[in-house]
Amino acid sequence: MSDNSSGKEITVPPIADELGRVFADAGHELHLVGGPVRDAVLRRRVSDLDFTTDARPESTEAILRAHCSAVWTTGADFGTIGGMFRGEQVEVTTFRADAYDRVSRNPIVRYGDSLVDDLERRDFTVNAMAVSLPAHEFTDPFGGLADIARQTIRTPASPESSFADDPLRMLRAARFAAQLGFDIDPDTLDAMRRMAPELARITAERIRDEFVKLLMAPDPVAGLRILVDTGLAEQFLPELPALRMEIDEHAQHKDVYEHSLQVLRNAIALEQDGPDLLLRLAALLHDIGKPETKDVVPGGGVTFHHHDVAGARLARRRMRELRFPKSDVQAVSLLISLHLRFYGYGDAGWTDSAVRRYVTDAGPQLDRLHLLVRSDCTTRNRRRAERLRRDYDAFEERIARIRAEEDLRAVRPDLDGNAIMELLGLPPGPLVGRAWAYLKELRLERGPMSREEAESQLRAWAASEGLAPGPDAE
């Protein structure tokens, strides 16, 4: 079925029509397909243009070489040729009618002669529409336009067949639900529940990439609920569904799963410069150590002692398994390990030394840690919430004051390694490192010292360690 009535109403970038005329002059079809068509229908900003054509790759390459300032063929094995056209990056793929071995997610590439066959192999009906260029004839054989109107995610072929071909599409369904605010068709959702174990065929890197896209969506909570409810999260992030701990009248505690989702929402609301992946990961995972550390105490109470430590360890392991960059793993695990340290500040009366240690331990993650701690307050007790807010306002003001006084961003010993070796007459080695560590601890405790005071303290430390000054020392 082809609906040609809506194409004229769809606005596409002028460059798409220009490229369509180039292909038409060469005797070939060109169609805008996939997400750009969906976004045009939704009146969203169109980007990452996706074109398909009846031209075989060698013909596509010849056409692009005649009209592009640069051409690349890295995707030629899959029928995709790229080029720089009128200053814009474009990629054109030959009609595909792929088959899958259903062991991996890698297709056996087969070129097709039909636009409809090409659209049928796509993931969802809302991405299986096309607009011809430059005529703007609209092709919608699987009801994508109606599904957009119903705000529904559905597969063009049967969901069982679609997910057997590529199980990653199940994660993409949750991601599109989060990005578009759509619901998933009941039959599609049921297939996701039954076929969740098929996700084991997908590499960790591909799963990570889809999960990150979901987490960066406007409403990731909607997508995360789908992952948990279908059992997909169990396949690659079992710590998330594990937060749904049993709550009974004898061991009452806050619903950790719902709390974690609310903390994520709170963190998103505090973002200043767009989505922050590391903050969102830390917010979602900050309490994953609670199931492991839960303990019921006499009288019916519940404790989660050291769940910050356990959570950092679990997050580090899971992120490594998902092949996150080392720097991301370190940042998120650090945030989780520190997220409880602030509590009690208002009651305990922190010293300047304690504030310095907090800032030094957080390092470049301090600003994210501020947001995470603020997001972690989900109490419905308005007085308690207001007290925590005031305490943290005062805490940040105190950090700013100490920073201004002491340049706290770079807390370092007042003598460097060369000065230590010269003063104590030591060669390079572990003793110099120990001396440096001592001076750093002293600086954290007391704040900046004059060089004379630092030298005096270092000499006293050396004497206590039984280190006699070398022949060159004073």
Coordinates of C-alpha atoms in Angstrom, one line a residue, residues 138 150 182 260 282 446:
F138 CA 5.0 9.4 0.1
R150 CA -1.6 6.7 17.7
F182 CA 5.3 6.7 22.4
S260 CA 16.4 5.6 42.0
A282 CA 25.5 7.9 38.7
R446 CA 46.0 22.7 58.0

